[in-house]
PDB file of N, CA and C in Angstrom:
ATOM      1  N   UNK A 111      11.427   8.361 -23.230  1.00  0.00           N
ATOM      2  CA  UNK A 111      11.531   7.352 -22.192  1.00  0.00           C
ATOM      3  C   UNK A 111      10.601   6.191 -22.571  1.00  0.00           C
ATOM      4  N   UNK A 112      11.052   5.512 -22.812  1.00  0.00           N
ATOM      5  CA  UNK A 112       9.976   4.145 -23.060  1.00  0.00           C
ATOM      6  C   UNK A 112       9.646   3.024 -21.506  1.00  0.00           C
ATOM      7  N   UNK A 113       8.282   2.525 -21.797  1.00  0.00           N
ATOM      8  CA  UNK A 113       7.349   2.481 -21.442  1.00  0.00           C
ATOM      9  C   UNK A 113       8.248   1.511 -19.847  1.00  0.00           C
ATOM     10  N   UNK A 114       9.149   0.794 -20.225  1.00  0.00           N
ATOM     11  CA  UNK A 114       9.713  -0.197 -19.117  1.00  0.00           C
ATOM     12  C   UNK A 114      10.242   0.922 -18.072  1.00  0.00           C
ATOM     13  N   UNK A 115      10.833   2.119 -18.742  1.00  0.00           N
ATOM     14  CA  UNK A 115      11.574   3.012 -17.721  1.00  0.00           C
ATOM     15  C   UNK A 115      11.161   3.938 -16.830  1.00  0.00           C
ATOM     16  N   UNK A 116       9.427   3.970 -17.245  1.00  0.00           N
ATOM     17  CA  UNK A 116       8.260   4.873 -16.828  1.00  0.00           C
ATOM     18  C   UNK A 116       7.731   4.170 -15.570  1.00  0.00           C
ATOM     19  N   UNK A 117       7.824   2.639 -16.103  1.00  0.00           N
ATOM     20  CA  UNK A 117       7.259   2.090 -15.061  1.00  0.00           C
ATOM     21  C   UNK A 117       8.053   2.067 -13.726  1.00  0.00           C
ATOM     22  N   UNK A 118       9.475   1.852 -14.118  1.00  0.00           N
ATOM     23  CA  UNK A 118      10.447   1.573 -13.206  1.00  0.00           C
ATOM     24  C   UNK A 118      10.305   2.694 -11.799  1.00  0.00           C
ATOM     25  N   UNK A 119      10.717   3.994 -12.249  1.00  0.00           N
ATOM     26  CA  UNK A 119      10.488   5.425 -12.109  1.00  0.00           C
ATOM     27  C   UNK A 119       9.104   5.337 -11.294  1.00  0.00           C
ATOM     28  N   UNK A 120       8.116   5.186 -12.073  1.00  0.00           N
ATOM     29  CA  UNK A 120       6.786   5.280 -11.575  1.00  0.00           C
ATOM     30  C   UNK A 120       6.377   4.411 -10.335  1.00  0.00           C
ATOM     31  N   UNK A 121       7.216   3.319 -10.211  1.00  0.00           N
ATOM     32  CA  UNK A 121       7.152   2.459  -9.151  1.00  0.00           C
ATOM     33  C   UNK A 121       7.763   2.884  -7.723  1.00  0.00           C
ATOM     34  N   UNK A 122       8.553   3.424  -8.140  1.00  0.00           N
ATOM     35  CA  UNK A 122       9.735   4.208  -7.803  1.00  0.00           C
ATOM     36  C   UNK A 122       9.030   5.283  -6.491  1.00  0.00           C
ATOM     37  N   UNK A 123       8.255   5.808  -7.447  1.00  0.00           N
ATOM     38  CA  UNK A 123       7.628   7.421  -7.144  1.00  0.00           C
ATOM     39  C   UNK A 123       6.095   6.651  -6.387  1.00  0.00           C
ATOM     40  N   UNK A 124       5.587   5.742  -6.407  1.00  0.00           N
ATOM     41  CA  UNK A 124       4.167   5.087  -5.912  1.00  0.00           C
ATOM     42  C   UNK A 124       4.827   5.000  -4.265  1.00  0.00           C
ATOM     43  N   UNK A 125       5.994   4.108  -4.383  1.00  0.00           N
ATOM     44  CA  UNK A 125       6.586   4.102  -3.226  1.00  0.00           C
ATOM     45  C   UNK A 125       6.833   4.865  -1.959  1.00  0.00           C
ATOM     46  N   UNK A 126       7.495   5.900  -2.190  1.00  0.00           N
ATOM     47  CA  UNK A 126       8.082   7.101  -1.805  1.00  0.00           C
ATOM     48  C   UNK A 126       6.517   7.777  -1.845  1.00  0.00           C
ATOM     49  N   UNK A 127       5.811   7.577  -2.416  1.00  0.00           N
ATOM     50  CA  UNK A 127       4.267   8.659  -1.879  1.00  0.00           C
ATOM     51  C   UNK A 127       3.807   8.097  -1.110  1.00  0.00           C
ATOM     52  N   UNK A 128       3.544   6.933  -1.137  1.00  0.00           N
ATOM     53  CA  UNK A 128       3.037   6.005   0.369  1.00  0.00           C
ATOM     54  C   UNK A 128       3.559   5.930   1.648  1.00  0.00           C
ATOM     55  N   UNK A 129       4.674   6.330   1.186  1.00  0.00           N
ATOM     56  CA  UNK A 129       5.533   6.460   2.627  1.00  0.00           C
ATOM     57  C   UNK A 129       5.316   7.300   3.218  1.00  0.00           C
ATOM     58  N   UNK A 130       5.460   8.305   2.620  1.00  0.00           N
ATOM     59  CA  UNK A 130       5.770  10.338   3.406  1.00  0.00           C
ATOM     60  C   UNK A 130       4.350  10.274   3.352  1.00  0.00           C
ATOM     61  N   UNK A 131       3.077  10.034   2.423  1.00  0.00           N
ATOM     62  CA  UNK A 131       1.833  10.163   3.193  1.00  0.00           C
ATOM     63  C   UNK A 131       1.352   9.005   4.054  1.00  0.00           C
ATOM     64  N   UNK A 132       2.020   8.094   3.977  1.00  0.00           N
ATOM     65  CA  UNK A 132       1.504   7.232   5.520  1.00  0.00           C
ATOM     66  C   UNK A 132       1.931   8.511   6.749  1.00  0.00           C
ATOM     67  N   UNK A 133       3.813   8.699   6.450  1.00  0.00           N
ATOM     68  CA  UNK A 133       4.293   8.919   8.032  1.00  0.00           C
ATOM     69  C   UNK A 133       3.852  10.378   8.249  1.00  0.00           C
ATOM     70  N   UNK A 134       3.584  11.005   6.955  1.00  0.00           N
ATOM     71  CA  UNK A 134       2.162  13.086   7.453  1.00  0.00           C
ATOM     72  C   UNK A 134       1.503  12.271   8.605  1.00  0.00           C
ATOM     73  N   UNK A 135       0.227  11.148   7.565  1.00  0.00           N
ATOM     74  CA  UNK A 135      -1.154  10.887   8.069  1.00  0.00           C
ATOM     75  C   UNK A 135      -0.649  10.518   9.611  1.00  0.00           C
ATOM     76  N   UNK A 136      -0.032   9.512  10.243  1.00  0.00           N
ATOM     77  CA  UNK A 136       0.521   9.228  11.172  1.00  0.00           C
ATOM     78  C   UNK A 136       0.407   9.960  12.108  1.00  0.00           C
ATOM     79  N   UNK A 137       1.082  11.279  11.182  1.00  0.00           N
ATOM     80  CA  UNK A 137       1.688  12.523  12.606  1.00  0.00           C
ATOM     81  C   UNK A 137       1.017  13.320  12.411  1.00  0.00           C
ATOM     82  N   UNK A 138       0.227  13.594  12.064  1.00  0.00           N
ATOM     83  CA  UNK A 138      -0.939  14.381  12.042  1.00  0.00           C
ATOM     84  C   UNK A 138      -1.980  13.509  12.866  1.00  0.00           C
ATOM     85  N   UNK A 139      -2.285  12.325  12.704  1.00  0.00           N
ATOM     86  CA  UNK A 139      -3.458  11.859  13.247  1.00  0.00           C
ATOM     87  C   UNK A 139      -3.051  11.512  14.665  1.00  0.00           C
ATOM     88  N   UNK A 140      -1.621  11.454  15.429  1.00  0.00           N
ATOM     89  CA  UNK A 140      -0.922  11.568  16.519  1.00  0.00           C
ATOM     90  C   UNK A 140      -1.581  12.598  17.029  1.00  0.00           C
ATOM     91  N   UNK A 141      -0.864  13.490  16.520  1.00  0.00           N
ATOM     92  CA  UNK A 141      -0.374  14.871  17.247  1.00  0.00           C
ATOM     93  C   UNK A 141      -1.877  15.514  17.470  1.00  0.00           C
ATOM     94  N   UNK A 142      -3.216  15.660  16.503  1.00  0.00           N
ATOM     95  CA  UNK A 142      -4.138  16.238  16.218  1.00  0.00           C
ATOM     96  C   UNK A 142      -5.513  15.654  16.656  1.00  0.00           C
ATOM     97  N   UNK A 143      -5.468  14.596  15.785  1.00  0.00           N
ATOM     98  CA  UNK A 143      -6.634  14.037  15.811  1.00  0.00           C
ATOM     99  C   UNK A 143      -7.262  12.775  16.794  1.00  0.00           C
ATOM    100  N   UNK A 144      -5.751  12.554  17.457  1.00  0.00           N
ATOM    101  CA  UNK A 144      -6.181  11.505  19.174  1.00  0.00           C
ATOM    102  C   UNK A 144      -6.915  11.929  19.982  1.00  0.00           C
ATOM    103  N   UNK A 145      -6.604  13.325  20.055  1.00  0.00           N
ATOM    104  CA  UNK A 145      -7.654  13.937  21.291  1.00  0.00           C
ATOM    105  C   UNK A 145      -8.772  14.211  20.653  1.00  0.00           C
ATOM    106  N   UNK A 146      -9.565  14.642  19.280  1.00  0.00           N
ATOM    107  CA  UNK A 146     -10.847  14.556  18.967  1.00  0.00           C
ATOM    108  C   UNK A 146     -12.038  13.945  19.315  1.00  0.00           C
ATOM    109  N   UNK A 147     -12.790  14.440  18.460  1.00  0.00           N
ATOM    110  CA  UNK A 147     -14.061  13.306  19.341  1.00  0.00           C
ATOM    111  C   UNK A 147     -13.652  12.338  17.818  1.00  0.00           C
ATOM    112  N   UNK A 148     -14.761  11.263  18.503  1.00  0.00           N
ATOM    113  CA  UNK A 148     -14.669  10.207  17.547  1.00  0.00           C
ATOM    114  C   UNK A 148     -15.239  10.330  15.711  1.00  0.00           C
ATOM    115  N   UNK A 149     -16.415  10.872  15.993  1.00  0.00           N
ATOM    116  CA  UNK A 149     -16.844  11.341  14.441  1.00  0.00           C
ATOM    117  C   UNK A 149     -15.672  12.094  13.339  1.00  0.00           C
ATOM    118  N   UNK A 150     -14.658  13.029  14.076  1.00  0.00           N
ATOM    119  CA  UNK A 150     -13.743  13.675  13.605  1.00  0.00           C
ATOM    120  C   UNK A 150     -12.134  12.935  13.390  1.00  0.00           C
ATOM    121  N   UNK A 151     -12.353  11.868  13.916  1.00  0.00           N
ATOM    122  CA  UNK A 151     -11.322  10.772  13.871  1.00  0.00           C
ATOM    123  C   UNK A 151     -11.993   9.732  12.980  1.00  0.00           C
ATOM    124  N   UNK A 152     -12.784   9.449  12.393  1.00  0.00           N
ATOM    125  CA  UNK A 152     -13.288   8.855  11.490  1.00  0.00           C
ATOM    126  C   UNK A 152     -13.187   9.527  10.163  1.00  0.00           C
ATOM    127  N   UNK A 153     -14.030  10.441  10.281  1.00  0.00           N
ATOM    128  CA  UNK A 153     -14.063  11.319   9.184  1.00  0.00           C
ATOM    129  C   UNK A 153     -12.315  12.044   8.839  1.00  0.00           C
ATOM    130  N   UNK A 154     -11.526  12.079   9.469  1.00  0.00           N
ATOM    131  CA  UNK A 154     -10.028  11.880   9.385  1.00  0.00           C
ATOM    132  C   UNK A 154      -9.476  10.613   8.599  1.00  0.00           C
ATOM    133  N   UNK A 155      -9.996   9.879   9.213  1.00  0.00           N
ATOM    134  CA  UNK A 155      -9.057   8.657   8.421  1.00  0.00           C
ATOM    135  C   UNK A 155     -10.158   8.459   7.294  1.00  0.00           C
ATOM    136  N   UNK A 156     -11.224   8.243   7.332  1.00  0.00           N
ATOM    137  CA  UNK A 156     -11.672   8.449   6.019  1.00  0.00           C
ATOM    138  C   UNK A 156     -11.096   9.194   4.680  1.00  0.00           C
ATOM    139  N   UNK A 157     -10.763  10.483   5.190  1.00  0.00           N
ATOM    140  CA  UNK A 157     -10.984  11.291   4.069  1.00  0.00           C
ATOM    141  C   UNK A 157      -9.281  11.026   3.574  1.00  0.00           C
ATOM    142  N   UNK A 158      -8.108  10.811   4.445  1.00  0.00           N
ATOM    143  CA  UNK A 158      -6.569  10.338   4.428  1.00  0.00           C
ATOM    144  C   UNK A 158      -6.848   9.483   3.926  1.00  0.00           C
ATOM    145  N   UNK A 159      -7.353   8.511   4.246  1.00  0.00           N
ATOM    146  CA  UNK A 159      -7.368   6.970   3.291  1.00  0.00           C
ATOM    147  C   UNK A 159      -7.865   6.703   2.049  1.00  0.00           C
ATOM    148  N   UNK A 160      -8.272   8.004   1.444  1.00  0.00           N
ATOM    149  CA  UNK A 160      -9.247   7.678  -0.314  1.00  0.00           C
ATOM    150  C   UNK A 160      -8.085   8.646  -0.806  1.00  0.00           C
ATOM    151  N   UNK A 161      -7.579  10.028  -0.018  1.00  0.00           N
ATOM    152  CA  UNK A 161      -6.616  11.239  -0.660  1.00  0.00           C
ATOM    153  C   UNK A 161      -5.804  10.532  -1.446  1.00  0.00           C
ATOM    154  N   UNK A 162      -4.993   9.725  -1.162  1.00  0.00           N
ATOM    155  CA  UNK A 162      -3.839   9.290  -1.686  1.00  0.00           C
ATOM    156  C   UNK A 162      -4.120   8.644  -3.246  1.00  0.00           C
ATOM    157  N   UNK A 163      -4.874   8.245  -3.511  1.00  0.00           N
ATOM    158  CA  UNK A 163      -5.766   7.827  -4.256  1.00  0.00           C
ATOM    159  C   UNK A 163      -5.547   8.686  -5.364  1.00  0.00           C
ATOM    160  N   UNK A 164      -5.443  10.113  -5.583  1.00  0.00           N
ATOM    161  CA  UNK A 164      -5.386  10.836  -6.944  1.00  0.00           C
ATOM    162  C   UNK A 164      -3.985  10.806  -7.049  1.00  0.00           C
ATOM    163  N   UNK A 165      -3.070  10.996  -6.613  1.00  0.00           N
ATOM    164  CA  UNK A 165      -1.603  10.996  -6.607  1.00  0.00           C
ATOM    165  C   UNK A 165      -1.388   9.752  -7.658  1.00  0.00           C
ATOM    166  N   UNK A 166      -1.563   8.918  -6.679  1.00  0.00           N
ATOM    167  CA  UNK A 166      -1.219   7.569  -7.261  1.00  0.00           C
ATOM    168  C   UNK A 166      -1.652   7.433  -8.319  1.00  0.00           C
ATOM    169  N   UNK A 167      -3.355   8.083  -8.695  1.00  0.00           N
ATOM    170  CA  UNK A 167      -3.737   7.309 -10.301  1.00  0.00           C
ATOM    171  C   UNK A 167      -3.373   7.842 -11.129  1.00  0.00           C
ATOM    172  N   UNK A 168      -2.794   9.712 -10.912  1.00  0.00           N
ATOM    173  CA  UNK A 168      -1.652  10.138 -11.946  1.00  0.00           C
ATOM    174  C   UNK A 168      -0.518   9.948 -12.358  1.00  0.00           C
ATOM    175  N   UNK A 169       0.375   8.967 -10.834  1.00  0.00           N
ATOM    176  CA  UNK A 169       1.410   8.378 -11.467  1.00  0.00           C
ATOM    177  C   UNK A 169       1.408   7.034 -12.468  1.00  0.00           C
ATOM    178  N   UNK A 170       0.361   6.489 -12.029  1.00  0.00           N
ATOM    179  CA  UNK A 170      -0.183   5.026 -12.540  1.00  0.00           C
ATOM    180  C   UNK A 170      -0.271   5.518 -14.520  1.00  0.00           C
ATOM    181  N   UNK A 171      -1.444   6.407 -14.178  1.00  0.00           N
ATOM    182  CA  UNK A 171      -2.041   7.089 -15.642  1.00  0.00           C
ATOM    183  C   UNK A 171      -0.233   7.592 -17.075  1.00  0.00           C
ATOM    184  N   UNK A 172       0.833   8.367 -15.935  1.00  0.00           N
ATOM    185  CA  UNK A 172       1.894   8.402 -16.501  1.00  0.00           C
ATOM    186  C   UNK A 172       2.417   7.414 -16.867  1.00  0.00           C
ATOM    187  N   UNK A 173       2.702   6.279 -16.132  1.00  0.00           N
ATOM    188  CA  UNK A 173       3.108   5.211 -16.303  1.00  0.00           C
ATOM    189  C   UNK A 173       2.996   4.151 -17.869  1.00  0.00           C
ATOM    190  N   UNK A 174       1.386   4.700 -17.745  1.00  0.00           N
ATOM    191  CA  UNK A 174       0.767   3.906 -19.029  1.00  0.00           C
ATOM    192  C   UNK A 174       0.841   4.344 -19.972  1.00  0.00           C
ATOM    193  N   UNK A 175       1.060   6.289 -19.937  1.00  0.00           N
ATOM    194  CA  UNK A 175       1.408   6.663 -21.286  1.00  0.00           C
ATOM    195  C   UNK A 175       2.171   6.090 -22.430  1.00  0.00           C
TER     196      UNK A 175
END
């Protein structure tokens, strides 16, 4: 597969991970973490908002292969 078709794909796949982990984080932080106290709703979106972060830099990292 050369390098234009990796990216294509890989763009592809960045997409579609941002999505389904926005609309988890969403419904999880709905359903779960509204009624928490506040420290635990922080520390929630904290820790959701960096996660996504390894996904992505392995598709990125494929990409560049």
């Amino acid at each position: 597969m050369n390098k234009r078709t990796r990216k294509f794909f890989g763009m592809l796949a960045l997409v579609t991970l941002i999505v389904f982990y926005a609309a988890i984080g969403m419904t999880i932080g709905a359903a779960v973490v509204a009624t928490a106290k506040p420290w635990v709703q922080i520390l929630f979106f904290i820790v959701t908002g960096a996660l996504w972060v390894i996904p992505a830099g392995l598709i990125i990292r494929w990409m560049e292969k």
